[in-house]
Amino acid sequence: MNHTMTLTIQRVEGALIRALGLIERRGFAVTSIDASADEAAQQMELTIEVCSPGRSVDVLARQIEKLFDVRSVAHVRTSEPAVQLEESMAC
Amino acid sequence: MKGAQLLVKALEQEGVGVVFGYPGGAIMPVYDALLDSPIRHVLARHEQGAVLAADGFARVTGRPGVCMATSGPGATNLVTGIANAFMDSVPLVAITGQVPTPVMGTDAFQEVDIFGITMPIVKHSFLIRRAEDIPRIIGEAFHIATEGRPGPVLVDLPKDVANTMTSIPPIFEMKSSDPGRPDPEQLALACRLLGEAERPVLYAGGGVGMARAVDAFREFAEASCIPVVTTLKGIGAVPTRHKDYLGMLGMHGNLAANKAVQASDLLICVGARFDDRATGRLDGFAPGAKVIHMDADPSEISKLRFADAGLLGDLRVSLSSLPTDLSIEPWRAWCAERKAEHAWRYDAPGEGVFVPDMLRRITEADPEVTIACDVGQHQMWVAQHCHFQRPEQHLTSAGLGTMGFGIPAGIGALMAKPDGRVLTVTGDGSIMMNLQELQTIRRYDLPLKMLLVDNASLGMVRQWQELFHEERYSEVDLSDNPDFVEVARSFGIKAFRVTRRDRVDAAIERLLAAEGAILAHVCIDPKTNVWPLVPPGETNDVMLEGMSA
Ligand SMILES: Cc1ncc(C[n+]2csc(CCOP(=O)(O)OP(=O)(O)O)c2C)c(N)n1
Ligand SMILES: [Mg+2]
């Protein structure tokens, strides 16, 4: 399954890598990513599509939420994978 | 004031009395500042010794252990210890020197990206760019290390920042956060599940001790009379002689504990995480049980096993909100029968030392002793056979299984409680991983008692090769070990050898009565195994049994 989630992270050193690294380490593959910065709020908004290895995306969301640089996480939608599972790297 | 002095002041403000570390180029400003501070610095002989000692210190006190190292190799030598603290949720603040900011990213001498290297094994990390941020960052580091589910925090301090002059910023204080209360709906659900249960089991993990919930846990266990099993880290949640305690569950657990869990209809998981060493094959773990899961960490609930009721937040609140008037007498009786049926036996044949019996007797002779373990068969014997009154008496590298933990952890425990009695139980493989710390024991005159279980092999690996690799032994023979008694003596530490069962009582007496550090070198048959055992990939219903002697 593909899941789309939005993250708001603080723009501090390491925050982006920390969030993306956690997603991959927990077994999910990032299939697309869109980022925009909010200069005034010193925040970054990420829209990330992940491909699940059959693990709970809710648990992943809670794992991301625990990161200290992450302000919010929302699971937006679930969809059939656009890429066939065999073709994608990590799933 | 220089940044480095500010760092040391901030540590003092956090109430830090002792730090473990090893100096070097990039962290020299901090070592200079330490000279003018009341903080005691303990010089280990390897950075891994320093970080594992800080870990042991934290496990005993519940306060963050603090260690420091220089950049590059100093920092990378901390990595195993940081991972160890991460896996076992131990509060730790690791401070590393870093090359000056202008050369960061240029592959400067002794530059490594320790911030990047440790990212997956820290609760959080900081790279300090400005001296005036130091008090805030140290305040946050200590707060993060301890709040909720504890863990290690890395603080990387570039040398130029440490040398920057800055005015003293205001004192930084973090408000202590409330661990939160369980959701009322989930709590109501949990109460209902408990009321309906006929065969409940309390499954306690390391969280019970860390959340300071031991009293609340015992009150609930006492009042409800629910049989208790623990994980490796949960040992001591109830005294090991408690009437309803069935022992450790899992791979090397007690049969009674595993049978009760497998037969239960409600598992009340308190500060545990369904680790594979505890559950065996997960899809066959407690197959008929509903689950109430209490934890401080939201991401643990339903991570590996669906929680029918998830009680997030303060374990003490959750435990004291559950009903205790249950009618589970037939189940208690069944569990008591299993407990009697599978009680440990100590009548092993032979003349050699039977380590399980020796360990049990040490804790009978000194019920208050703190035991720091290494990793291997001897670690499992400690978990199975020693008696403990409280969780913080049992220091063991559970999640990472770090050989070399025992001696540094023993040092940390003694630094935390100089008047306490601490015994390190180690193996002939493990002791060599941090042997250099014998000198730290000597340097600070620490009365660490050591029991070296020498089977002239990497026993645990040897056992697996015997059982699961058709006795094809590969690189597990250590019969070329040095003479450990001579080794200890060369560090100025008393040592003696035990080879026969009829000398065990005298050996225990000598070990416990000794003033100062002492090592008992116990030689046993290399073919001794740990029983029972759930083979990897099997459910906890499948327990191999044998007689170790
Ligand atoms: C740092 C590290 N390397 C390797 C291992 C794998 N390992 C687990 S137990 C063990 C054997 C330990 O030998 P010893 O300390 O003599 O204990 P014994 O099992 O013989 O009691 C090994 C090699 C480990 N846990 N940690
Ligand atoms: Mg051995």
XYZ file of C-alpha atoms and ligand atoms in Angstrom:
667
model
C 0.000 0.000 0.000
C 1.047 3.562 -0.588
C 0.422 6.139 2.062
C 0.643 9.868 1.817
C 1.566 11.782 4.907
C 2.329 15.392 5.650
C 4.974 16.422 8.140
C 5.758 19.789 9.574
C 9.326 19.884 10.804
C 11.428 22.552 12.373
C 14.207 23.889 10.232
C 17.086 22.839 12.421
C 20.204 20.911 11.553
C 19.518 17.252 10.923
C 15.729 17.447 11.108
C 15.089 16.449 7.505
C 17.543 13.544 7.468
C 16.291 12.367 10.825
C 12.710 12.127 9.641
C 13.508 10.547 6.277
C 16.092 8.219 7.793
C 13.569 6.971 10.319
C 11.020 6.213 7.616
C 13.493 4.073 5.667
C 14.912 2.405 8.761
C 11.473 1.291 9.842
C 11.129 -0.502 6.528
C 9.104 1.977 4.466
C 10.283 3.231 1.090
C 9.891 6.892 0.185
C 8.377 6.974 -3.297
C 7.855 10.705 -3.642
C 8.526 13.805 -1.665
C 7.572 17.427 -1.904
C 8.969 20.091 0.379
C 8.263 23.735 0.957
C 9.769 26.076 3.471
C 7.985 28.533 5.678
C 10.753 31.062 6.290
C 8.893 33.081 8.885
C 7.953 30.127 11.037
C 11.334 28.434 10.556
C 9.444 25.349 9.512
C 9.319 23.032 6.561
C 6.277 21.266 5.250
C 6.819 17.861 3.667
C 4.378 15.791 1.698
C 5.749 12.292 1.557
C 4.451 9.219 -0.175
C 5.680 6.014 1.362
C 5.308 2.430 0.326
C 4.539 0.124 3.221
C 6.197 -3.240 3.683
C 3.024 -4.437 5.339
C 3.679 -2.633 8.603
C 1.319 -0.265 10.316
C 1.548 3.272 9.015
C -0.054 4.499 12.240
C 2.859 3.130 14.232
C 5.206 4.834 11.761
C 3.363 8.115 12.245
C 3.764 7.824 16.006
C 7.443 7.017 15.609
C 7.910 10.127 13.484
C 5.855 12.207 15.862
C 8.251 11.325 18.677
C 11.121 13.093 16.929
C 11.818 16.354 18.686
C 12.112 18.396 15.499
C 8.776 17.224 14.162
C 5.868 19.545 14.883
C 3.075 17.501 13.357
C 2.339 14.418 11.330
C -0.840 13.661 9.452
C -1.730 10.583 7.488
C -3.609 11.956 4.506
C -4.569 9.013 2.362
C -3.912 5.435 1.381
C -3.826 4.309 -2.218
C -2.884 1.380 -4.401
C 0.780 1.594 -5.270
C 1.455 3.352 -8.553
C 4.679 1.405 -8.877
C 4.481 -2.369 -8.875
C 5.896 -3.789 -5.681
C 8.594 -5.755 -7.494
C 9.804 -2.633 -9.231
C 10.199 -0.531 -6.139
C 13.409 -0.871 -4.247
C 12.626 -1.445 -0.639
C 9.244 -3.111 -0.592
C 33.391 32.941 30.031
C 34.384 30.387 27.405
C 31.922 28.011 25.830
C 33.644 25.054 27.458
C 33.310 26.632 30.895
C 29.687 27.313 30.178
C 29.194 23.656 29.311
C 30.747 22.540 32.580
C 28.643 25.078 34.516
C 25.540 23.769 32.779
C 26.439 20.220 33.791
C 26.906 21.365 37.381
C 23.519 23.008 37.243
C 22.006 19.709 36.153
C 23.397 18.200 39.330
C 26.052 16.154 37.581
C 28.598 14.885 40.079
C 30.568 12.475 37.952
C 31.387 12.155 34.262
C 33.167 9.307 32.527
C 35.454 10.079 29.641
C 38.703 10.203 27.762
C 40.398 13.377 26.510
C 41.786 14.358 23.120
C 42.391 17.320 20.841
C 38.936 18.562 20.033
C 37.578 18.280 23.559
C 40.606 19.809 25.309
C 38.853 23.068 26.166
C 36.269 21.076 28.136
C 38.951 19.106 29.974
C 40.620 22.386 30.839
C 37.371 23.725 32.258
C 36.834 20.517 34.248
C 39.953 21.297 36.276
C 38.100 24.185 37.925
C 34.888 22.269 38.541
C 33.729 20.130 41.464
C 32.564 17.542 38.930
C 34.529 14.349 39.255
C 35.935 13.043 36.008
C 36.537 9.301 35.819
C 39.151 8.376 33.281
C 38.300 5.113 31.569
C 40.921 3.369 29.455
C 38.759 3.183 26.350
C 35.824 5.395 25.384
C 33.576 2.331 25.235
C 34.447 1.728 28.887
C 33.450 5.314 29.666
C 30.084 5.202 27.943
C 29.146 1.798 29.370
C 30.129 2.993 32.845
C 27.878 6.013 32.354
C 25.139 3.605 31.300
C 25.627 1.514 34.455
C 25.586 4.700 36.547
C 22.278 5.710 34.970
C 20.676 2.310 35.487
C 21.431 2.479 39.188
C 20.480 6.113 39.812
C 17.758 6.719 37.222
C 19.580 9.974 36.418
C 21.371 10.496 33.100
C 24.868 9.079 32.950
C 27.311 11.522 31.365
C 30.290 10.621 29.224
C 32.617 12.579 27.010
C 35.121 11.869 24.296
C 37.089 13.675 21.685
C 36.202 13.894 18.000
C 36.888 11.188 15.437
C 37.996 7.900 17.009
C 36.979 9.036 20.476
C 33.477 9.668 19.254
C 33.213 6.467 17.209
C 34.376 4.473 20.224
C 31.241 5.693 22.000
C 28.905 4.318 19.363
C 28.362 0.834 20.828
C 27.595 2.309 24.225
C 25.145 4.819 22.796
C 23.370 2.017 20.935
C 23.343 -0.016 24.136
C 21.617 2.820 25.997
C 19.200 3.337 23.115
C 18.110 -0.291 22.996
C 17.603 -0.451 26.751
C 16.088 3.046 27.114
C 18.801 4.275 29.456
C 19.124 8.036 30.033
C 22.544 9.123 28.839
C 24.162 12.375 27.734
C 27.187 11.815 25.511
C 29.319 14.874 24.822
C 31.781 14.762 21.953
C 34.374 17.274 20.882
C 34.240 18.170 17.202
C 36.706 19.820 14.848
C 36.291 23.602 14.552
C 33.232 24.679 12.540
C 35.239 26.339 9.719
C 36.823 22.982 8.807
C 33.786 20.800 9.425
C 32.909 19.041 6.208
C 36.471 19.149 4.845
C 37.660 15.759 6.154
C 39.817 17.526 8.699
C 42.058 15.574 11.044
C 39.894 13.488 13.397
C 36.690 14.686 11.832
C 33.791 12.284 11.722
C 30.132 13.110 11.402
C 29.194 11.629 14.755
C 25.905 13.521 14.627
C 25.084 11.613 11.439
C 26.585 8.298 12.531
C 24.525 8.149 15.698
C 21.249 9.440 14.313
C 19.475 6.050 14.334
C 20.621 5.225 17.868
C 19.914 8.412 19.788
C 16.716 9.755 21.210
C 17.909 13.131 20.004
C 21.140 14.905 19.161
C 22.512 18.416 19.033
C 25.336 20.056 17.184
C 26.204 23.267 19.002
C 26.928 26.148 16.641
C 26.919 29.071 19.080
C 28.363 29.260 22.560
C 25.360 31.109 23.904
C 23.163 28.107 23.045
C 25.109 25.811 25.362
C 23.008 26.170 28.531
C 19.774 25.753 26.630
C 21.011 22.718 24.756
C 22.403 21.021 27.843
C 19.116 21.702 29.629
C 17.183 20.192 26.751
C 19.564 17.257 26.483
C 19.006 16.275 30.108
C 15.302 16.803 29.807
C 14.998 14.694 26.673
C 17.226 11.941 28.059
C 14.883 11.429 31.000
C 11.355 12.420 29.975
C 8.868 9.789 28.803
C 10.786 6.769 27.627
C 14.413 7.587 28.496
C 17.285 7.320 26.040
C 20.658 8.653 24.969
C 21.239 12.212 23.743
C 24.369 13.222 21.863
C 25.827 16.717 22.130
C 28.541 17.495 19.592
C 30.632 20.559 20.472
C 33.042 22.006 17.902
C 36.313 23.214 19.347
C 35.953 26.823 18.218
C 32.559 27.050 19.904
C 34.096 25.632 23.082
C 36.755 28.371 22.908
C 34.400 31.251 22.114
C 34.091 33.883 24.810
C 30.544 34.714 25.656
C 28.676 36.442 28.408
C 26.882 34.181 30.803
C 23.341 33.683 29.594
C 20.534 33.227 32.077
C 20.083 29.891 33.774
C 18.069 27.571 31.637
C 15.447 25.401 33.245
C 13.207 22.868 31.600
C 9.867 22.264 33.154
C 9.523 18.639 34.040
C 6.824 17.187 31.896
C 3.918 15.172 33.125
C 3.988 11.657 31.701
C 0.271 11.946 31.049
C -2.703 9.851 31.969
C -4.297 7.035 30.032
C -7.262 7.730 27.811
C -10.470 7.168 29.844
C -12.117 5.101 27.106
C -9.128 2.798 26.800
C -8.990 2.561 30.566
C -12.649 1.562 30.754
C -11.969 -1.043 28.098
C -9.001 -2.362 30.064
C -11.109 -2.617 33.204
C -13.731 -4.579 31.299
C -11.134 -6.939 29.816
C -9.715 -7.556 33.244
C -13.137 -8.232 34.723
C -13.845 -10.824 32.011
C -10.440 -12.521 32.146
C -10.097 -15.981 33.603
C -6.407 -16.498 32.956
C -4.617 -13.134 33.170
C -0.838 -12.769 33.285
C 1.195 -9.677 34.164
C 4.077 -9.307 31.711
C 6.503 -6.750 33.151
C 9.379 -5.122 31.316
C 12.138 -2.666 32.061
C 9.644 0.184 31.946
C 8.369 -0.727 35.414
C 11.672 0.206 37.018
C 12.379 3.142 34.756
C 8.985 4.728 35.301
C 9.545 4.401 39.051
C 6.431 2.275 39.028
C 7.768 -0.647 41.071
C 5.605 0.162 44.104
C 2.480 0.636 42.023
C 3.221 -2.563 40.130
C 3.674 -4.551 43.326
C 0.534 -3.128 44.863
C -1.462 -4.169 41.834
C 0.160 -7.603 41.665
C -0.398 -8.165 45.383
C -3.996 -7.033 45.381
C -5.016 -8.794 42.179
C -2.934 -11.942 42.741
C -2.290 -12.138 38.995
C 0.698 -14.348 38.161
C 3.748 -12.321 37.067
C 6.320 -12.987 34.384
C 9.094 -10.581 33.442
C 11.396 -9.857 30.560
C 15.164 -9.856 31.056
C 15.037 -6.166 31.935
C 11.911 -6.534 34.017
C 13.508 -8.922 36.511
C 13.016 -7.531 40.012
C 9.673 -5.872 39.244
C 8.506 -8.143 42.037
C 11.054 -9.805 44.307
C 12.134 -12.990 42.567
C 10.847 -15.039 45.499
C 7.365 -13.550 45.321
C 4.708 -16.258 45.513
C 3.030 -15.346 42.235
C 6.266 -14.792 40.305
C 6.781 -17.404 37.603
C 10.117 -16.154 36.296
C 11.484 -14.713 33.097
C 9.688 -15.575 29.879
C 11.130 -16.164 26.447
C 14.025 -17.926 24.820
C 15.841 -18.854 28.026
C 12.900 -18.259 30.293
C 11.338 -20.482 32.848
C 8.959 -23.135 31.504
C 6.281 -22.142 33.971
C 6.447 -18.531 32.766
C 6.199 -19.504 29.121
C 3.413 -22.005 29.717
C 1.367 -19.488 31.670
C 1.752 -16.845 28.967
C 0.881 -19.303 26.206
C -2.234 -20.418 28.084
C -3.366 -16.977 29.202
C -6.473 -15.210 27.976
C -5.305 -11.718 28.966
C -1.785 -10.386 28.841
C -1.216 -7.216 30.805
C 1.965 -5.821 29.355
C 3.542 -3.216 31.618
C 6.478 -1.314 30.154
C 7.589 -4.123 27.843
C 7.815 -4.205 24.060
C 7.156 -7.730 22.745
C 10.832 -8.204 21.935
C 11.570 -11.344 19.917
C 13.748 -12.829 22.639
C 10.715 -12.675 24.920
C 7.964 -13.655 22.503
C 9.539 -16.317 20.313
C 7.692 -16.579 17.013
C 5.345 -13.660 17.333
C 2.299 -15.119 15.596
C 2.267 -17.971 18.089
C 2.828 -15.836 21.174
C 0.051 -16.024 23.755
C -2.289 -17.008 20.930
C -5.499 -16.907 22.928
C -4.826 -13.723 24.836
C -6.263 -10.255 24.604
C -3.712 -7.556 25.362
C -3.668 -4.554 27.660
C -0.520 -2.589 26.901
C 0.727 0.109 29.272
C 3.649 2.203 28.137
C 5.084 5.692 28.239
C 5.985 5.470 24.557
C 3.057 5.906 22.148
C 4.916 4.198 19.317
C 5.235 0.933 21.240
C 1.526 0.373 21.547
C 0.383 -2.021 18.803
C 3.869 -1.957 17.216
C 4.308 -5.727 17.197
C 1.152 -7.026 18.835
C -2.267 -5.452 18.600
C -3.314 -3.909 21.888
C -6.991 -4.417 22.688
C -6.540 -1.631 25.207
C -3.606 0.778 25.022
C -2.854 2.703 28.187
C -0.447 5.444 27.335
C 1.275 7.551 29.964
C 2.181 7.144 33.590
C 2.295 3.431 34.442
C 1.528 4.256 38.049
C -1.753 5.904 37.149
C -2.767 3.056 34.863
C -1.867 0.382 37.400
C -3.753 2.029 40.212
C -6.851 2.484 38.053
C -7.418 -1.194 37.341
C -9.766 -3.406 39.354
C -8.174 -5.977 41.641
C -11.135 -8.010 42.850
C -10.818 -10.845 40.378
C -11.896 -14.429 40.693
C -8.983 -16.297 39.200
C -8.293 -18.899 41.874
C -8.287 -21.962 39.563
C -5.845 -20.207 37.246
C -3.560 -19.192 40.090
C -3.541 -22.762 41.297
C -2.706 -24.003 37.791
C 0.190 -21.546 37.580
C 1.429 -22.525 41.016
C 1.451 -26.159 39.894
C 3.500 -25.252 36.812
C 5.854 -23.290 39.018
C 6.414 -26.258 41.291
C 6.690 -28.629 38.367
C 9.353 -26.532 36.643
C 11.276 -25.250 39.645
C 15.002 -25.045 38.897
C 17.017 -28.076 39.841
C 20.456 -27.781 41.348
C 21.360 -31.441 41.678
C 23.569 -31.552 38.607
C 25.872 -34.563 38.556
C 29.634 -34.213 38.662
C 32.341 -32.589 40.730
C 32.716 -29.422 38.684
C 31.305 -26.062 39.666
C 27.613 -25.796 38.828
C 27.407 -22.095 38.028
C 23.603 -21.728 38.378
C 23.870 -22.982 41.943
C 26.868 -20.813 42.711
C 25.087 -17.722 41.423
C 21.944 -18.493 43.363
C 23.941 -18.927 46.529
C 25.788 -15.649 46.097
C 22.492 -13.779 46.062
C 21.265 -15.786 49.022
C 24.388 -14.806 50.940
C 24.054 -11.153 49.932
C 20.497 -10.270 48.908
C 21.373 -6.601 48.417
C 24.215 -7.124 45.954
C 23.946 -5.370 42.592
C 24.930 -7.614 39.704
C 26.316 -6.259 36.450
C 26.376 -8.911 33.766
C 28.244 -9.521 30.626
C 26.708 -11.305 27.666
C 26.434 -15.001 26.966
C 25.480 -18.129 28.839
C 26.591 -16.687 32.166
C 24.218 -13.747 31.615
C 21.282 -16.122 31.205
C 22.271 -18.034 34.342
C 22.234 -14.793 36.300
C 18.783 -13.978 34.951
C 17.483 -17.436 35.747
C 19.027 -18.191 39.089
C 19.974 -15.048 41.004
C 17.560 -13.492 43.432
C 16.767 -9.810 43.153
C 14.668 -7.522 45.282
C 14.519 -4.612 42.834
C 15.101 -4.086 39.095
C 18.062 -1.743 39.531
C 19.984 -4.541 41.232
C 20.268 -6.332 37.905
C 22.281 -4.491 35.238
C 22.257 -6.363 31.978
C 22.681 -5.444 28.350
C 19.357 -6.767 27.173
C 18.415 -5.165 23.872
C 21.859 -4.912 22.300
C 23.576 -7.788 24.106
C 26.884 -5.955 24.332
C 29.772 -8.183 25.325
C 32.078 -6.009 27.405
C 29.237 -4.358 29.349
C 29.838 -6.078 32.676
C 32.975 -4.475 34.027
C 32.272 -0.892 32.936
C 28.689 -1.194 34.194
C 30.015 -2.439 37.525
C 32.327 0.586 37.671
C 29.423 2.916 36.930
C 27.309 1.262 39.608
C 30.033 1.725 42.208
C 30.500 5.353 41.203
C 26.776 5.816 41.738
C 26.758 4.012 45.077
C 30.241 3.966 46.546
C 28.998 2.130 49.629
C 26.997 -0.416 47.678
C 28.131 -3.936 46.940
C 28.550 -4.683 43.263
C 29.422 -7.937 41.532
C 30.262 -8.236 37.867
C 29.520 -11.638 36.371
C 31.513 -12.009 33.195
C 32.682 -14.629 30.713
C 36.074 -15.446 29.291
C 35.019 -13.970 25.962
C 33.305 -10.881 27.325
C 35.954 -9.867 29.824
C 38.463 -9.413 27.029
C 36.240 -6.849 25.324
C 36.869 -4.248 28.015
C 39.715 -5.789 29.968
C 41.519 -2.458 30.080
C 38.923 -1.222 32.571
C 40.554 -3.356 35.258
C 42.951 -0.440 35.417
C 40.075 1.960 36.056
C 39.062 -0.237 38.985
C 42.609 -0.020 40.269
C 42.998 3.702 39.633
C 39.917 4.587 41.685
C 40.280 1.741 44.185
C 36.829 0.446 43.431
C 35.779 -2.586 45.466
C 34.298 -4.348 42.433
C 33.834 -8.058 42.855
C 34.144 -10.097 39.705
C 33.072 -13.615 38.945
C 34.602 -14.819 35.711
C 32.828 -17.873 34.344
C 35.466 -19.467 32.151
C 34.303 -22.202 29.809
C 37.254 -21.610 27.482
C 34.790 -20.737 24.773
C 32.239 -18.365 23.380
C 29.764 -20.572 25.141
C 26.505 -19.163 23.868
C 27.642 -19.298 20.260
C 29.114 -22.739 20.832
C 25.776 -23.936 22.175
C 23.953 -22.680 19.090
C 26.498 -24.358 16.828
C 25.999 -27.571 18.738
C 22.225 -27.421 18.546
C 21.516 -25.687 15.255
C 24.636 -26.209 13.134
C 25.162 -29.937 13.586
C 28.059 -29.445 15.995
C 30.113 -27.663 13.367
C 32.152 -25.490 15.716
C 33.460 -22.373 14.094
C 35.741 -19.948 15.949
C 34.291 -20.495 19.402
C 37.254 -22.168 21.061
C 39.086 -19.885 23.489
C 41.296 -22.499 25.085
C 44.268 -20.237 24.385
C 42.974 -17.708 26.939
C 45.585 -16.057 29.118
C 45.909 -16.987 32.767
C 43.188 -14.702 34.081
C 44.412 -14.862 37.662
C 47.787 -13.570 36.534
C 46.127 -10.972 34.353
C 44.093 -9.602 37.252
C 47.113 -9.576 39.532
C 49.134 -7.683 36.981
C 46.513 -4.932 37.290
C 46.975 -5.043 41.062
C 43.696 -6.860 41.630
C 43.379 -9.859 43.933
C 42.366 -13.043 42.199
C 41.876 -16.727 42.859
C 40.723 -19.791 40.978
C 37.835 -22.165 41.644
C 37.548 -25.467 39.828
C 35.705 -27.794 42.193
C 32.215 -27.833 43.557
C 33.348 -28.517 47.098
C 35.243 -25.230 47.068
C 32.299 -23.089 46.044
C 31.144 -22.130 49.529
C 34.605 -21.010 50.535
C 34.937 -19.106 47.270
C 31.673 -17.245 47.811
C 32.761 -16.272 51.272
C 36.114 -15.052 50.047
C 34.542 -13.102 47.216
C 31.967 -11.379 49.387
C 34.227 -10.730 52.357
C 37.111 -9.276 50.358
C 38.030 -5.670 50.846
C 38.700 -3.978 47.562
C 38.498 -5.462 44.124
C 38.711 -9.207 43.660
C 38.247 -11.644 40.823
C 37.140 -15.239 41.191
C 38.148 -17.256 38.148
C 35.672 -20.120 37.897
C 36.636 -22.814 35.408
C 33.854 -24.996 34.060
C 33.277 -27.649 31.437
C 33.225 -26.025 27.971
C 30.300 -28.219 26.955
C 27.900 -26.803 29.529
C 24.650 -25.477 28.045
C 21.894 -23.129 29.134
C 18.494 -24.733 29.516
C 15.689 -24.535 28.726
C 15.786 -22.977 25.296
C 13.250 -21.980 22.681
C 14.912 -22.582 19.298
C 15.029 -19.488 17.094
C 11.931 -19.214 14.927
C 9.817 -21.426 17.188
C 6.977 -20.406 19.444
C 7.429 -20.391 23.197
C 5.526 -23.691 23.315
C 8.651 -25.414 22.058
C 11.195 -25.491 24.835
C 14.188 -27.767 24.630
C 15.314 -29.084 27.957
C 18.519 -30.622 29.125
C 20.653 -30.872 32.180
C 23.614 -28.571 32.303
C 26.574 -29.911 34.182
C 30.279 -7.248 21.071
C 29.670 -8.572 20.772
N 30.225 -9.384 19.852
C 29.672 -10.594 19.604
C 28.545 -11.007 20.263
C 27.922 -12.380 19.962
N 27.970 -13.215 21.156
C 26.917 -13.381 21.983
S 27.239 -14.353 23.295
C 28.812 -14.610 22.773
C 29.748 -15.473 23.562
C 30.150 -14.830 24.834
O 31.226 -15.558 25.376
P 31.565 -15.454 26.911
O 31.672 -14.038 27.327
O 32.730 -16.325 27.188
O 30.246 -16.013 27.586
P 29.685 -17.519 27.661
O 28.584 -17.626 26.675
O 30.821 -18.438 27.349
O 29.194 -17.644 29.059
C 29.063 -13.941 21.568
C 30.312 -13.982 20.814
C 27.993 -10.105 21.192
N 26.871 -10.382 21.864
N 28.580 -8.915 21.448
Mg 32.867 -18.276 27.758
